[in-house]
Short mmCIF file of C-alpha atoms and ligand atoms in Angstrom, two decimals:
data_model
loop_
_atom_site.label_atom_id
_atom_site.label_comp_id
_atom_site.label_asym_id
_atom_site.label_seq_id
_atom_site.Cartn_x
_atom_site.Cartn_y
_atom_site.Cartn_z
CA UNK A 29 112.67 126.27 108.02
CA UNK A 30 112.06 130.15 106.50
CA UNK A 31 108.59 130.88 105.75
CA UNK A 32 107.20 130.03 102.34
CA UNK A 33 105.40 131.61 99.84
CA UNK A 34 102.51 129.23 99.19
CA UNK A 35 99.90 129.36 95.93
CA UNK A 36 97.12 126.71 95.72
CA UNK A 37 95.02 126.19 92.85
CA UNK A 38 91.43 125.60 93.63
CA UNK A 39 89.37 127.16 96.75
CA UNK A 40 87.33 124.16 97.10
CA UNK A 41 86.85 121.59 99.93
CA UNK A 42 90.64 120.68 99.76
CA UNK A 43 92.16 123.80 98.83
CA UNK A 44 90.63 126.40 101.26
CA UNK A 45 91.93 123.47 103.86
CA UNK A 46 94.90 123.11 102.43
CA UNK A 47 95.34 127.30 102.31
CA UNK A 48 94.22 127.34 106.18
CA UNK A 49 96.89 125.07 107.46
CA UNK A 50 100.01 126.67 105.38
CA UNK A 51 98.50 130.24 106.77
CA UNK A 52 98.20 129.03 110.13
CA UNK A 53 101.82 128.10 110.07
CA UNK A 54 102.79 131.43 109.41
CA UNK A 55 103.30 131.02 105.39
CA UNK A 56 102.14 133.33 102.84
CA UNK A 57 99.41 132.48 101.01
CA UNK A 58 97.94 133.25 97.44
CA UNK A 59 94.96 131.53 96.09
CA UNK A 60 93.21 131.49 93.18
CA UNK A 61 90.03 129.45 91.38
CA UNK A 62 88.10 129.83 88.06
CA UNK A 63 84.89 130.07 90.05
CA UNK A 64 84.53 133.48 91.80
CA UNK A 65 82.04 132.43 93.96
CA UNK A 66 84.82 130.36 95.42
CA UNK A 67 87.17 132.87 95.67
CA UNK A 68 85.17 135.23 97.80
CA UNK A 69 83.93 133.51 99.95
CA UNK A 70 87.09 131.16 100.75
CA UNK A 71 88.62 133.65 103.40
CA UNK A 72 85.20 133.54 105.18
CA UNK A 73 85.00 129.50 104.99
CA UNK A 74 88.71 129.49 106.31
CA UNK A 75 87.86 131.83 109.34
CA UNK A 76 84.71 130.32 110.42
CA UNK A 77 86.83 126.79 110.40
CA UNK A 78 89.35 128.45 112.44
CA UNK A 79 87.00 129.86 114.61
CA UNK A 80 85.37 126.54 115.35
CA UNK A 81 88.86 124.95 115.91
CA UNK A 82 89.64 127.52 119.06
CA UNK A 83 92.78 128.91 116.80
CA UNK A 84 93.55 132.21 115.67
CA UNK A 85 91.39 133.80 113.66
CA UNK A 86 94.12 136.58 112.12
CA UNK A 87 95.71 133.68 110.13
CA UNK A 88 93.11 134.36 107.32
CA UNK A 89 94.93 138.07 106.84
CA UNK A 90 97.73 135.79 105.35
CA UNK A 91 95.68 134.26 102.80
CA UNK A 92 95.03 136.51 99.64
CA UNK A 93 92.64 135.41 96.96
CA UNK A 94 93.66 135.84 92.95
CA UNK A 95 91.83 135.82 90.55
CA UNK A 96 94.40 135.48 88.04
CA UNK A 97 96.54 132.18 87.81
CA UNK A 98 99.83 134.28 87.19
CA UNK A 99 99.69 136.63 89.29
CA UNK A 100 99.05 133.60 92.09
CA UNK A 101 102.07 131.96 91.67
CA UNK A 102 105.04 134.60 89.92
CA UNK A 103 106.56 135.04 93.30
CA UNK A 104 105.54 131.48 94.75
CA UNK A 105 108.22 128.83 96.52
CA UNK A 106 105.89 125.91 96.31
CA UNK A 107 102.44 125.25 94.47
CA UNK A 108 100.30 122.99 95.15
CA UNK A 109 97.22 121.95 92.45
CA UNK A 110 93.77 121.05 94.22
CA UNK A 111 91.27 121.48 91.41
CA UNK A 112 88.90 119.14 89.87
CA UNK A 113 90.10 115.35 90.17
CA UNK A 114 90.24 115.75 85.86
CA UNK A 115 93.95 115.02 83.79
CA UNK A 116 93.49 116.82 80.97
CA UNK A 117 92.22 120.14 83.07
CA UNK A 118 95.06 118.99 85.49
CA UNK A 119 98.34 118.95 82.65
CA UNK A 120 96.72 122.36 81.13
CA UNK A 121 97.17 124.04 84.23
CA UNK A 122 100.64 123.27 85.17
CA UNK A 123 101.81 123.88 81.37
CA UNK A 124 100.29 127.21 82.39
CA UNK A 125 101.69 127.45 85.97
CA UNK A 126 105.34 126.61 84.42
CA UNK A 127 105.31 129.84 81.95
CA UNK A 128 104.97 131.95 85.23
CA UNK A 129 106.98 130.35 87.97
CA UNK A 130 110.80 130.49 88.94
CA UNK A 131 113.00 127.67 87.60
CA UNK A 132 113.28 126.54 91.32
CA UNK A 133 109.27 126.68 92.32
CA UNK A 134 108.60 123.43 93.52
CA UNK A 135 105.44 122.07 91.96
CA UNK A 136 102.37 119.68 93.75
CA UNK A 137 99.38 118.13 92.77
CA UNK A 138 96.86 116.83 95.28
CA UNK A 139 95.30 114.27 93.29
CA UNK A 140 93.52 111.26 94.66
CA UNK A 141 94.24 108.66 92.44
CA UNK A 142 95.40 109.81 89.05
CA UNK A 143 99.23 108.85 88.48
CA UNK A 144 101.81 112.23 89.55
CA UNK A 145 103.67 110.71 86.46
CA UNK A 146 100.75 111.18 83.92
CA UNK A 147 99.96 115.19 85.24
CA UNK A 148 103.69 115.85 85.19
CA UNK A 149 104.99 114.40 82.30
CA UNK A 150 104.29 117.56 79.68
CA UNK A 151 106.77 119.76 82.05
CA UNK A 152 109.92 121.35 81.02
CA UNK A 153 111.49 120.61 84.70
CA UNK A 154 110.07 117.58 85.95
CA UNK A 155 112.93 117.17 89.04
CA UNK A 156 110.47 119.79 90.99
CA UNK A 157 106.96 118.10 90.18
CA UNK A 158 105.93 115.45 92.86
CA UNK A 159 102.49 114.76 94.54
CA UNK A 160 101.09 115.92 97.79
CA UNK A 161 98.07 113.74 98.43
CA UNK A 162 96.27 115.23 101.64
CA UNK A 163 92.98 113.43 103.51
CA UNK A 164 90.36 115.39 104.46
CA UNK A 165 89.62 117.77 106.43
CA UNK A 166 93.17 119.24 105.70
CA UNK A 167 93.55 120.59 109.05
CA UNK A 168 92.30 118.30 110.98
CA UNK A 169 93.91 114.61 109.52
CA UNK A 170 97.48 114.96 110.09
CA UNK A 171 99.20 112.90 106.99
CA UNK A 172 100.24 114.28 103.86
CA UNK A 173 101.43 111.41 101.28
CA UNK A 174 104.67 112.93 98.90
CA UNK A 175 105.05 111.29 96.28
CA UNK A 176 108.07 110.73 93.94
CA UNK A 177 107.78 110.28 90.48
CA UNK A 178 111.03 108.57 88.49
CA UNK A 179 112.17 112.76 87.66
CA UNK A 180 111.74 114.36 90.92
CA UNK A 181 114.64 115.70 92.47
CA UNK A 182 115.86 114.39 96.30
CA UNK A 183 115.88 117.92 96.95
CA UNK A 184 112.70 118.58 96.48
CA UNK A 185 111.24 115.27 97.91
CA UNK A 186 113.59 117.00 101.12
CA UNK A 187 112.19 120.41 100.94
CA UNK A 188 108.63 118.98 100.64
CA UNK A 189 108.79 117.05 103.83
CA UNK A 190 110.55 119.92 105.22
CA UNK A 191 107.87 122.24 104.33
CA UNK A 192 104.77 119.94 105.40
CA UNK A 193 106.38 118.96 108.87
CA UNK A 194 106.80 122.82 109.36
CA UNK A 195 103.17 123.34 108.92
CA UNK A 196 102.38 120.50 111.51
CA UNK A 197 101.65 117.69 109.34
CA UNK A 198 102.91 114.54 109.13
CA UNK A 199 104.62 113.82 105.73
CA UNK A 200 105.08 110.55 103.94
CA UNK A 201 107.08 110.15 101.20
CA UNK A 202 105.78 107.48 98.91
CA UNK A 203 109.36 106.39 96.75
CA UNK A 204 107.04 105.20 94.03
CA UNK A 205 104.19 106.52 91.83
CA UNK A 206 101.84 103.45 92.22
CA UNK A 207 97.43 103.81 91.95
CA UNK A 208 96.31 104.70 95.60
CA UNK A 209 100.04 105.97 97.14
CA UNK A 210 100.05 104.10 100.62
CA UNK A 211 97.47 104.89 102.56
CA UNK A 212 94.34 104.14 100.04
CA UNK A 213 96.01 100.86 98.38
CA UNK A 214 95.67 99.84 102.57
CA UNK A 215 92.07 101.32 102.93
CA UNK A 216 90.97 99.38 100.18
CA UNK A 217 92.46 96.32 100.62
CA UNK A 218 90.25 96.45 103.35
CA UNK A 219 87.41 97.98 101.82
CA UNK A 220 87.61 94.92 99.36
CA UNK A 221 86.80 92.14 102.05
CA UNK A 222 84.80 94.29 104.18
CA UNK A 223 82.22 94.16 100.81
CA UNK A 224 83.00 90.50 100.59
CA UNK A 225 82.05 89.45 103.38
CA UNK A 226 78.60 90.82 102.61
CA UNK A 227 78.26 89.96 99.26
CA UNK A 228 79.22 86.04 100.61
CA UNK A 229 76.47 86.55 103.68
CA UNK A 230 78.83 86.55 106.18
CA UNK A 231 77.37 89.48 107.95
CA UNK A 232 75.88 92.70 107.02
CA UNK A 233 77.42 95.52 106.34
CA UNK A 234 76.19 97.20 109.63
CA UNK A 235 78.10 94.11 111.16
CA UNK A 236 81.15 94.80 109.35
CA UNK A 237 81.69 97.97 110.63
CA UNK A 238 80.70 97.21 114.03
CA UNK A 239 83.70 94.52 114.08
CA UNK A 240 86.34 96.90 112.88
CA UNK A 241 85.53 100.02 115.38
CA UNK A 242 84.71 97.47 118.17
CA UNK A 243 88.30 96.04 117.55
CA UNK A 244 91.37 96.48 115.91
CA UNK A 245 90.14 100.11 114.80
CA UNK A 246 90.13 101.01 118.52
CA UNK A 247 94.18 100.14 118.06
CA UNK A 248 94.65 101.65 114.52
CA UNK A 249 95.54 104.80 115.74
CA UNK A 250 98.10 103.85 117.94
CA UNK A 251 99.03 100.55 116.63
CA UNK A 252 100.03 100.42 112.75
CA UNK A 253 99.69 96.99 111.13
CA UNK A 254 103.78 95.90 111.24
CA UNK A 255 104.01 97.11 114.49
CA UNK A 256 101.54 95.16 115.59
CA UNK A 257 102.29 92.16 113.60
CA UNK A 258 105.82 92.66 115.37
CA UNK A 259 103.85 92.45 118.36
CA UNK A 260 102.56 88.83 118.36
CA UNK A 261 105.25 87.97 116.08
CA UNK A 262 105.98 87.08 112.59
CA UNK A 263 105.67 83.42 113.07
CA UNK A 264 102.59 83.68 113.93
CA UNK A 265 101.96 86.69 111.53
CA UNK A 266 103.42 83.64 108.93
CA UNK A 267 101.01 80.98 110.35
CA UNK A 268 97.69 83.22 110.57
CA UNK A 269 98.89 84.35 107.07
CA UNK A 270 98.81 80.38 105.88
CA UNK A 271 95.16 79.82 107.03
CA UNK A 272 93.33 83.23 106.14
CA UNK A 273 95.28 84.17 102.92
CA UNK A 274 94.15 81.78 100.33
CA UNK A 275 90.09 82.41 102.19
CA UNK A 276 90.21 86.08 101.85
CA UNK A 277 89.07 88.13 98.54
CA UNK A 278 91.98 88.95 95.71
CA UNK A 279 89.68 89.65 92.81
CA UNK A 280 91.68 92.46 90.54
CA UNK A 281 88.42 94.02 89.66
CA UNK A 282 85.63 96.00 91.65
CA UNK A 283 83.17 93.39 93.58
CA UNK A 284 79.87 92.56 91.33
CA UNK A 285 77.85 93.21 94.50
CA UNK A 286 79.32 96.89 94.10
CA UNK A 287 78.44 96.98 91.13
CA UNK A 288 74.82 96.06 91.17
CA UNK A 289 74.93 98.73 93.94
CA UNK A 290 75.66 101.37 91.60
CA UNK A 291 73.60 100.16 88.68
CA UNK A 292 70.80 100.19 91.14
CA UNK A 293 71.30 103.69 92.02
CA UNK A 294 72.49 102.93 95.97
CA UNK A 295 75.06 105.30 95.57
CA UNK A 296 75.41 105.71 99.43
CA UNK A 297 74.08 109.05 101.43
CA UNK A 298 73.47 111.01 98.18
CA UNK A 299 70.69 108.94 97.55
CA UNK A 300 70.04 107.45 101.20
CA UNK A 301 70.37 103.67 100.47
CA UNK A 302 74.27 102.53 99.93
CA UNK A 303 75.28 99.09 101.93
CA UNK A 304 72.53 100.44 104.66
CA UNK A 305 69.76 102.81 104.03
CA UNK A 306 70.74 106.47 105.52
CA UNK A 307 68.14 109.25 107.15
CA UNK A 308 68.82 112.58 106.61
CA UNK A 309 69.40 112.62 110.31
CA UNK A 310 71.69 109.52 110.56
CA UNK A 311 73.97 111.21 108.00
CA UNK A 312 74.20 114.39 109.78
CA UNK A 313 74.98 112.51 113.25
CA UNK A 314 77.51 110.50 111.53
CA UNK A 315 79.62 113.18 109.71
CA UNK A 316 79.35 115.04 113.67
CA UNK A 317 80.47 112.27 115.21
CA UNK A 318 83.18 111.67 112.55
CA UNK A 319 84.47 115.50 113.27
CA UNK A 320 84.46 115.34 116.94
CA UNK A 321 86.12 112.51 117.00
CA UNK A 322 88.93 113.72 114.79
CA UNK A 323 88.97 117.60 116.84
CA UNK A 324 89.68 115.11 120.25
CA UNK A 325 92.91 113.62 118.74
CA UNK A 326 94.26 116.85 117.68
N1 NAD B 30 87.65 115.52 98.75
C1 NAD B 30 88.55 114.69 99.26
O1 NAD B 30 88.32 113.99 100.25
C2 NAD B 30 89.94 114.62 98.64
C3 NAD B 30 90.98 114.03 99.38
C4 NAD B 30 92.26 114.01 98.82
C5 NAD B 30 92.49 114.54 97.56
N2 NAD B 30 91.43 115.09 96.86
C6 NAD B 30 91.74 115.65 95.52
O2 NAD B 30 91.87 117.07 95.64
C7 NAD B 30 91.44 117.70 94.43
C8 NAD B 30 90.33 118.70 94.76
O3 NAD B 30 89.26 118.02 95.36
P1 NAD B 30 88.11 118.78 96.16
O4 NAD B 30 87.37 117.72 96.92
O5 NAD B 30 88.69 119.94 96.89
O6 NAD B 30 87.21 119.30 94.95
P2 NAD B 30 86.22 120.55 94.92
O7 NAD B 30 85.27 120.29 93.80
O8 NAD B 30 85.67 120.85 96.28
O9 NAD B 30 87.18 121.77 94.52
C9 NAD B 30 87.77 121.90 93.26
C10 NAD B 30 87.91 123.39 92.97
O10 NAD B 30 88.67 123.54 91.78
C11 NAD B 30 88.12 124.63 91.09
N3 NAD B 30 88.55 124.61 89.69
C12 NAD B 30 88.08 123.84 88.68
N4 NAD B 30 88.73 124.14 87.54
C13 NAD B 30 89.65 125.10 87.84
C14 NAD B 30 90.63 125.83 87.10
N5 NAD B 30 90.81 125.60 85.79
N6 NAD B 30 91.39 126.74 87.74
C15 NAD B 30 91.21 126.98 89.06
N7 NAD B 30 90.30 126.33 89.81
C16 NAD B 30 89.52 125.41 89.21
C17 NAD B 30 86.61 124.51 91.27
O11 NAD B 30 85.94 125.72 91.00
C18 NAD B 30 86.54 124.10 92.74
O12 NAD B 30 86.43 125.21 93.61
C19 NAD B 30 90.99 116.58 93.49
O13 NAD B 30 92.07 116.22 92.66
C20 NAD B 30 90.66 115.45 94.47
O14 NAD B 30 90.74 114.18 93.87
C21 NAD B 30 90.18 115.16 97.38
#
């Protein structure tokens, strides 16, 4: 595919990733943010990633920083929204990003978890809106959910993929604007019994995770969950299915032992108690070990 003009809204942890792997790939690049201090220094953040990655540092020349939202996107093919995870903030800025684009522009938003259908629905030309949900670090974990809302156009759905695949990534498209796209609604279904099974005294939560990276994790990123349930079978996907089903947790609502979690103020490594109680050095070694792991598989 041609090169693209790319904009991104917000220089923050997603969009200076985002901006690195589009400028890597050869595309154009504006940027913009309504902090400054994220502005200037977001070419330096995307060349010292670069740098540690082994890749070519003169990718950053392709990336130019704006501080004002027109200007970022009046001559932009595709823009793609990575601001504060906020709707109101989030609708105000494509109303604004529509008054300044072509008719054809396709337009993204990166949200997490609030519904493509709710940030879009204001626009004049919904067929071009979808959402682009990317996992972080940008350049490092390969998928990029799109997702279709009921307006969006096959031809942009098309180009989207297109464009992403270009870039190196690999694109899902996600026919349906449902809470959590694909890939969270399956981290959190097993999120959901992996809490469970503490809260019942199963294990601890140390145990928990020992059992998932000391098993089928090992697989995961080879093996995806049909194809191994294709594997052994469906019969005795059906008969496993029979015994654990009705056992397992399928409470609609966040677990009470979460809860309490939060009330008590365990919110995890920001205040070093969470399921397990985190050092300052523990942290660091995980995050490392979480970053080296993902550098080997690219
Ligand atoms: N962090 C993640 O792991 C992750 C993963 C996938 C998706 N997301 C989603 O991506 C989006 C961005 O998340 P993040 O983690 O990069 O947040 P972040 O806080 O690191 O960055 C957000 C940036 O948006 C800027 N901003 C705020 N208001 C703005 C405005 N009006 N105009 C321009 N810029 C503005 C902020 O100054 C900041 O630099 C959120 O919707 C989030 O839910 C985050």
């Amino acid at each position: 595919m041609a090169k693209a003009k790319i904009a991104v809204i917000g220089a923050g942890l997603m969009g200076h990733g985002i901006a690195q792997v589009f400028a890597l790939a050869g595309d154009e690049v504006t940027i913009t943010d309504a902090v400054a201090a994220s502005l200037d220094t977001v070419k330096s953040r995307i060349a010292a990633n670069l740098r540690e990655l082994g890749e070519d540092e003169r990718a950053v020349a392709r990336v130019t920083p704006c501080a004002d939202l027109g200007e970022a996107v009046q001559t932009a093919d595709y823009v793609v929204e990575a601001v504060s995870e906020d709707l109101p903030l989030k609708q105000k800025l494509f109303a604004e990003i529509e008054r300044h684009v072509r008719p054809d522009t396709i337009l993204a938003s990166n949200t997490s978890v609030i519904p493509i259908t709710a940030i879009m629905e204001g626009l004049k030309q919904r067929e071009r809106a979808l959402g682009t949900h990317w996992w972080n670090p940008p350049y490092l974990v390969p998928l990029v959910e799109v997702i279709e809302t009921r307006w969006t156009s096959p031809k942009a759905i098309a180009w989207t993929m297109e464009l992403h695949a270009a870039a190196g990534k690999k694109p899902a498209h996600v026919k349906k604007d449902v809470p959590g796209f694909i890939g969270n609604r399956l981290q959190h279904a097993l999120w959901r019994e992996a809490i469970s099974l503490v809260e019942q005294g199963i294990c601890d939560a140390e145990t928990v995770d020992a059992v998932v990276k000391a098993s089928f994790g090992r697989r995961l990123a080879v093996l995806g969950p049909l194809e191994n349930a294709d594997q052994v079978g469906t019969d005795l996907t059906l008969a496993i299915h029979n015994i654990v089903l009705p056992a397992i947790d399928n409470r609609r609502a966040p677990s009470p032992y979460l809860q309490k979690l939060v009330a008590e103020k365990k919110l995890g490594f920001k205040s070093g108690e969470g399921f397990r109680k985190w050092t300052a050095d523990e942290q660091t070694a995980l995050r490392s070990r979480v970053m080296q792991h993902l550098k080997s598989m690219l």
